[in-house]
């Protein structure tokens, strides 16, 4: 099967004053449909930068990204935006929700932006389904500031998967959460992958979260240092991954 | 559920203060535009309808010249002129009415042939019957006048005239409409025969003849024919359009002044919109980034901002239109009182409303373009970036430039449209449109000058605001030196806050500058115009005093005045009315030698000595520029002047810039010898007195003593200019009031900016509070910041205002005698006080916000 997402020799250099920061220097990777991939590595290793390039939020200095057969890295802004809207979903560490919109409206946002009638049967069904998947149907009409942080993250996941994106990107979605809530969020992500075949690319610091993945790519200094294959499992003990990471010097 | 279409609306609701302020800013601007246009339209419309009602189906009226009457021969000649299809001769004279022992006051007797009159007018009766032509003892009176004096059908009253006395019986009551509105409705209609008897007028003669012209022939053609037929007597023609133009003319300059100021206020309102939206965009960068991540295209987020602007514009426009309509009703009566016509304010002018609504919405949307464009540039990466998100200062200047250009273009377009709307009627009617108004400044030039100056000021403000702010901050520090120990932390904080990111407040500063500039500019223009007026008086009446007679006196009286101690010379001048081609004009007769010796008159494009020599030689006249353009005269043309006593055929020997104004504008200058010989005009209306060197003091009293036996009064030469300066002062008083409105809008801008500042700096303020800044200090910090801002705005305003006033005066061709604009120090002081005081007042609310920042919460903010 061809990969759903492919990156070739990606490089990203930031200008900072007179100098430059080489956040990524030659990253190649491929993600198969239905796969759950985690990007891990020390702070500053380029995880967020890589995720932004893969999702078409930013453009690489060199190299290319092919998402679902389209070279997203060479599209103009409007085309990239539409591709992102229709085929990807994002979950960040925080500030995922538009504060003025209710949970339901936030979930429906990509549909609204695509010009769909938010009240048509299909949209309503998809929004309700996504909210149900994260067990938030009861709180759908609350605004973000009326929800707990974990609940806000669940709304963010619901929004990311409601449009049935070909791929879901998450950047440290559990970073601001306590242990138990973090596991809960990871469980929702994993279930969307296992039950609906959702492809997921996750950035995390946390081995406990990384252990949910089928495969972990370990980054350091803007390069992929190691690939750890864990395989699809029903249980997700963190210990084997922690031991492996320890060997890598983390 | 609302989609992205509702985002603009939600954004507005999240910042209620800013929304309200912005709406208020737009509303004030729109209100002034609507009010100005409505007033102009109402006054013009009132004048036109009044004039139309008075003239009915008559196209032309031939009046007797001066005190005389049109002879029976002339009346017949008019009726027999080809192209005239109906005539109605009238006797029309003022007199007094009494009923028994009670006086009914002044009335105008209108003697008509009832049948001829009703062929031209549609008078309607409230009760009673029309007069029969044989009914010498009957009268018709307007209902309102009759009610006021308890008269009814059958009531009797008496009139006294030059030919005797008449007792009349009321046969009918006229409804208060049409011709019955003339002279305040104090009219008595009688048969023309009765009126002739009352005033001792020959049979067949009349004071005026109303004429209906065959449309196929045309009024102009009939005017020409009349000119060749009516050679035995001088006469004066008027058309309905003339009457309307005369009534409307007095208020036109006030109207266009209103419009210029209103446009500038709206322009300041546009800045407020641009600023408010730009701030919102800065605040919401993360949110916009998030929308972009979720798939909102650049176009979509731009449309959200435009939607926001749309709501702002709509709300401001609706409120402004309502307020403007209310203001128009109040203003219309004030402005209407300057003209003679009753201003009926039944229905609002739809054109004014349309222009107001269109301008309000368009200007708001135009002002939103730059913020919208910038919103589209927010990258999705912003959603995840941390740290403060400030708008790039560099783009602010460009933003100002774009918003300013668009707003200025719209403003100028509106001015042109407004000018056309009100000027159009009279131009179409064929009256020679007077290009200058009472202030001597062409309105379009004033509008253009104002708009250009505002734009230039704005651009300059964007560029130099950092410098000006730094200067103002330094000045405030210097000025508060005595209390420095007390204010030190606040002052440093405020200066730091302002100079750290000057681009942030450039727009508010510019808005304040424009508002204050308007105050200074209006004062400058008023002063410049007044000075030009004084220069004009020096030009036409270069004397130390003028001795004025109520009615002409013998020229010999001048020698009595010349005998007064300290008098160097006395120049007699006779002012009188003439008819030129059937139109009323003014003339002045002078002794060329003495008038020339005074140094009076500037001759345009020719030799002054030669012009006066021609005048001295006889058979020549000098015409003022205004009259030359009114009658299309050039040097060398033949000018025929007529009076009741005779006719003078004179050669135009020169065009002078100005001359002394008479009852019908600036006068034609003729020699006293020609006036006596050809026109039968002798005597003097006034004497210009020049004092001997060093003898000016006490001269007035001595002249008074010499003049009072002859019922002459001594006045300053400027009094000859008449009420011009008085009207000027009233006009500019009104405009000054409006300029303050611009400052108010600018103050709204400042409230908004400072409030946002405080919100943005909650973290910083919290830290300061944690480190020991008291609530009082936090409060003072913001107020001092506003004071510096106000001072900087005043600098810009003063500089810009002086430049703008100069531009307006220059474009209007009204430069002072020295060619240098004198700065009005009162206005400069007012700008300083308004600027600093106004913006400190505007800071009170934001300062309270700052004082209330809680340490714990503030530190918790990311
Ligand atoms: N906008 C930017 N401008 C300049 N440098 C940047 C920018 N974003 C990231 N960097 C730099 O690029 C490098 C990689 O950053 P990135 O955010 O991708 O790291 P990360 O692996 O996500 O780190 P963390 O785990 O702390 O989130 C870092 O050195 C960072 O300082
Ligand atoms: Mg990161």
PDB file of N, CA and C and ligand atoms in Angstrom, chain A residues 12-16 21-24 40-52 58 93 171-172 203-205 219, chain B residues 381 385-386, ligand 1:
ATOM      1  N   UNK A  12      14.157  22.799   7.558  1.00  0.00           N
ATOM      2  CA  UNK A  12      13.502  24.074   7.881  1.00  0.00           C
ATOM      3  C   UNK A  12      14.489  24.910   8.673  1.00  0.00           C
ATOM      4  N   UNK A  13      14.772  26.080   8.169  1.00  0.00           N
ATOM      5  CA  UNK A  13      15.721  26.984   8.830  1.00  0.00           C
ATOM      6  C   UNK A  13      14.978  28.249   9.231  1.00  0.00           C
ATOM      7  N   UNK A  14      15.083  28.632  10.492  1.00  0.00           N
ATOM      8  CA  UNK A  14      14.463  29.889  10.941  1.00  0.00           C
ATOM      9  C   UNK A  14      15.511  30.983  10.974  1.00  0.00           C
ATOM     10  N   UNK A  15      15.136  32.169  10.551  1.00  0.00           N
ATOM     11  CA  UNK A  15      16.038  33.301  10.706  1.00  0.00           C
ATOM     12  C   UNK A  15      15.789  33.901  12.088  1.00  0.00           C
ATOM     13  N   UNK A  16      16.843  34.083  12.827  1.00  0.00           N
ATOM     14  CA  UNK A  16      16.719  34.735  14.128  1.00  0.00           C
ATOM     15  C   UNK A  16      17.744  35.854  14.159  1.00  0.00           C
ATOM     16  N   UNK A  21      18.528  29.370  12.749  1.00  0.00           N
ATOM     17  CA  UNK A  21      18.394  28.127  13.520  1.00  0.00           C
ATOM     18  C   UNK A  21      17.960  27.045  12.551  1.00  0.00           C
ATOM     19  N   UNK A  22      18.745  25.984  12.497  1.00  0.00           N
ATOM     20  CA  UNK A  22      18.377  24.891  11.580  1.00  0.00           C
ATOM     21  C   UNK A  22      17.563  23.881  12.364  1.00  0.00           C
ATOM     22  N   UNK A  23      16.243  24.086  12.385  1.00  0.00           N
ATOM     23  CA  UNK A  23      15.341  23.283  13.209  1.00  0.00           C
ATOM     24  C   UNK A  23      15.204  21.866  12.670  1.00  0.00           C
ATOM     25  N   UNK A  24      15.202  21.735  11.360  1.00  0.00           N
ATOM     26  CA  UNK A  24      15.160  20.403  10.745  1.00  0.00           C
ATOM     27  C   UNK A  24      16.242  20.344   9.685  1.00  0.00           C
ATOM     28  N   UNK A  40       8.988  11.666  18.927  1.00  0.00           N
ATOM     29  CA  UNK A  40       9.495  11.994  20.256  1.00  0.00           C
ATOM     30  C   UNK A  40      10.891  12.575  20.132  1.00  0.00           C
ATOM     31  N   UNK A  41      11.374  13.107  21.223  1.00  0.00           N
ATOM     32  CA  UNK A  41      12.712  13.678  21.197  1.00  0.00           C
ATOM     33  C   UNK A  41      12.810  14.784  22.219  1.00  0.00           C
ATOM     34  N   UNK A  42      14.044  15.196  22.528  1.00  0.00           N
ATOM     35  CA  UNK A  42      14.226  16.252  23.522  1.00  0.00           C
ATOM     36  C   UNK A  42      13.642  17.578  23.049  1.00  0.00           C
ATOM     37  N   UNK A  43      13.483  18.479  23.995  1.00  0.00           N
ATOM     38  CA  UNK A  43      12.954  19.795  23.663  1.00  0.00           C
ATOM     39  C   UNK A  43      13.871  20.488  22.660  1.00  0.00           C
ATOM     40  N   UNK A  44      13.316  21.082  21.669  1.00  0.00           N
ATOM     41  CA  UNK A  44      14.116  21.791  20.673  1.00  0.00           C
ATOM     42  C   UNK A  44      14.623  20.890  19.576  1.00  0.00           C
ATOM     43  N   UNK A  45      14.218  19.625  19.577  1.00  0.00           N
ATOM     44  CA  UNK A  45      14.737  18.704  18.565  1.00  0.00           C
ATOM     45  C   UNK A  45      14.036  18.877  17.219  1.00  0.00           C
ATOM     46  N   UNK A  46      12.935  19.632  17.186  1.00  0.00           N
ATOM     47  CA  UNK A  46      12.295  19.901  15.899  1.00  0.00           C
ATOM     48  C   UNK A  46      10.972  19.193  15.697  1.00  0.00           C
ATOM     49  N   UNK A  47      10.390  18.648  16.773  1.00  0.00           N
ATOM     50  CA  UNK A  47       9.155  17.869  16.637  1.00  0.00           C
ATOM     51  C   UNK A  47       8.004  18.732  16.114  1.00  0.00           C
ATOM     52  N   UNK A  48       7.815  19.883  16.790  1.00  0.00           N
ATOM     53  CA  UNK A  48       6.712  20.761  16.393  1.00  0.00           C
ATOM     54  C   UNK A  48       6.913  21.272  14.973  1.00  0.00           C
ATOM     55  N   UNK A  49       8.159  21.639  14.688  1.00  0.00           N
ATOM     56  CA  UNK A  49       8.472  22.122  13.341  1.00  0.00           C
ATOM     57  C   UNK A  49       8.108  21.064  12.308  1.00  0.00           C
ATOM     58  N   UNK A  50       8.476  19.828  12.563  1.00  0.00           N
ATOM     59  CA  UNK A  50       8.198  18.746  11.624  1.00  0.00           C
ATOM     60  C   UNK A  50       6.689  18.561  11.440  1.00  0.00           C
ATOM     61  N   UNK A  51       5.979  18.596  12.564  1.00  0.00           N
ATOM     62  CA  UNK A  51       4.528  18.395  12.490  1.00  0.00           C
ATOM     63  C   UNK A  51       3.870  19.509  11.662  1.00  0.00           C
ATOM     64  N   UNK A  52       4.352  20.735  11.869  1.00  0.00           N
ATOM     65  CA  UNK A  52       3.772  21.870  11.117  1.00  0.00           C
ATOM     66  C   UNK A  52       4.013  21.709   9.620  1.00  0.00           C
ATOM     67  N   UNK A  58       3.103  25.148   7.617  1.00  0.00           N
ATOM     68  CA  UNK A  58       4.312  25.917   7.343  1.00  0.00           C
ATOM     69  C   UNK A  58       4.952  25.291   6.101  1.00  0.00           C
ATOM     70  N   UNK A  93      -1.554  21.495  22.159  1.00  0.00           N
ATOM     71  CA  UNK A  93      -1.434  21.369  23.612  1.00  0.00           C
ATOM     72  C   UNK A  93      -2.497  22.210  24.330  1.00  0.00           C
ATOM     73  N   UNK A 171      -0.116  17.727  18.619  1.00  0.00           N
ATOM     74  CA  UNK A 171       1.155  18.205  19.186  1.00  0.00           C
ATOM     75  C   UNK A 171       1.016  18.309  20.698  1.00  0.00           C
ATOM     76  N   UNK A 172       1.555  17.333  21.369  1.00  0.00           N
ATOM     77  CA  UNK A 172       1.501  17.272  22.830  1.00  0.00           C
ATOM     78  C   UNK A 172       0.109  17.548  23.378  1.00  0.00           C
ATOM     79  N   UNK A 203       2.904  14.169  18.394  1.00  0.00           N
ATOM     80  CA  UNK A 203       4.158  14.646  18.975  1.00  0.00           C
ATOM     81  C   UNK A 203       4.004  14.580  20.483  1.00  0.00           C
ATOM     82  N   UNK A 204       4.969  13.983  21.160  1.00  0.00           N
ATOM     83  CA  UNK A 204       4.870  13.937  22.622  1.00  0.00           C
ATOM     84  C   UNK A 204       6.244  13.833  23.264  1.00  0.00           C
ATOM     85  N   UNK A 205       6.289  14.284  24.506  1.00  0.00           N
ATOM     86  CA  UNK A 205       7.446  14.147  25.366  1.00  0.00           C
ATOM     87  C   UNK A 205       7.365  12.889  26.194  1.00  0.00           C
ATOM     88  N   UNK A 219      13.611  11.966  17.418  1.00  0.00           N
ATOM     89  CA  UNK A 219      14.346  13.061  16.774  1.00  0.00           C
ATOM     90  C   UNK A 219      15.390  13.644  17.711  1.00  0.00           C
TER      91      UNK A 219
ATOM     92  N   UNK B 381       0.486  29.162  11.835  1.00  0.00           N
ATOM     93  CA  UNK B 381       1.460  28.842  12.873  1.00  0.00           C
ATOM     94  C   UNK B 381       1.242  29.697  14.121  1.00  0.00           C
ATOM     95  N   UNK B 385       2.031  29.520  18.374  1.00  0.00           N
ATOM     96  CA  UNK B 385       3.176  30.295  18.836  1.00  0.00           C
ATOM     97  C   UNK B 385       2.842  30.924  20.170  1.00  0.00           C
ATOM     98  N   UNK B 386       3.811  31.007  21.025  1.00  0.00           N
ATOM     99  CA  UNK B 386       3.544  31.590  22.339  1.00  0.00           C
ATOM    100  C   UNK B 386       4.091  32.995  22.447  1.00  0.00           C
TER     101      UNK B 386
HETATM  102  N1  LIG C   1       9.372  30.586  14.901  1.00  0.00           N
HETATM  103  C1  LIG C   1      10.614  30.243  15.244  1.00  0.00           C
HETATM  104  N2  LIG C   1      11.593  31.125  15.068  1.00  0.00           N
HETATM  105  C2  LIG C   1      12.864  30.807  15.378  1.00  0.00           C
HETATM  106  N3  LIG C   1      13.242  29.630  15.864  1.00  0.00           N
HETATM  107  C3  LIG C   1      12.295  28.702  16.059  1.00  0.00           C
HETATM  108  C4  LIG C   1      10.938  28.964  15.759  1.00  0.00           C
HETATM  109  N4  LIG C   1      10.215  27.860  16.054  1.00  0.00           N
HETATM  110  C5  LIG C   1      11.103  26.967  16.506  1.00  0.00           C
HETATM  111  N5  LIG C   1      12.342  27.466  16.513  1.00  0.00           N
HETATM  112  C6  LIG C   1      13.554  26.774  16.903  1.00  0.00           C
HETATM  113  O1  LIG C   1      13.646  25.588  16.173  1.00  0.00           O
HETATM  114  C7  LIG C   1      14.073  24.548  16.979  1.00  0.00           C
HETATM  115  C8  LIG C   1      13.038  23.443  16.986  1.00  0.00           C
HETATM  116  O2  LIG C   1      11.866  23.920  17.598  1.00  0.00           O
HETATM  117  P1  LIG C   1      10.587  23.057  17.801  1.00  0.00           P
HETATM  118  O3  LIG C   1       9.536  23.919  18.360  1.00  0.00           O
HETATM  119  O4  LIG C   1      10.303  22.347  16.543  1.00  0.00           O
HETATM  120  O5  LIG C   1      11.089  22.014  18.897  1.00  0.00           O
HETATM  121  P2  LIG C   1      10.274  20.926  19.691  1.00  0.00           P
HETATM  122  O6  LIG C   1      10.958  19.669  19.457  1.00  0.00           O
HETATM  123  O7  LIG C   1       8.842  21.015  19.355  1.00  0.00           O
HETATM  124  O8  LIG C   1      10.489  21.404  21.192  1.00  0.00           O
HETATM  125  P3  LIG C   1       9.498  21.289  22.440  1.00  0.00           P
HETATM  126  O9  LIG C   1       9.548  19.878  22.848  1.00  0.00           O
HETATM  127  O10 LIG C   1      10.122  22.183  23.448  1.00  0.00           O
HETATM  128  O11 LIG C   1       8.180  21.729  21.969  1.00  0.00           O
HETATM  129  C9  LIG C   1      14.298  25.116  18.374  1.00  0.00           C
HETATM  130  O12 LIG C   1      15.674  25.397  18.500  1.00  0.00           O
HETATM  131  C10 LIG C   1      13.520  26.376  18.371  1.00  0.00           C
HETATM  132  O13 LIG C   1      14.138  27.345  19.175  1.00  0.00           O
END
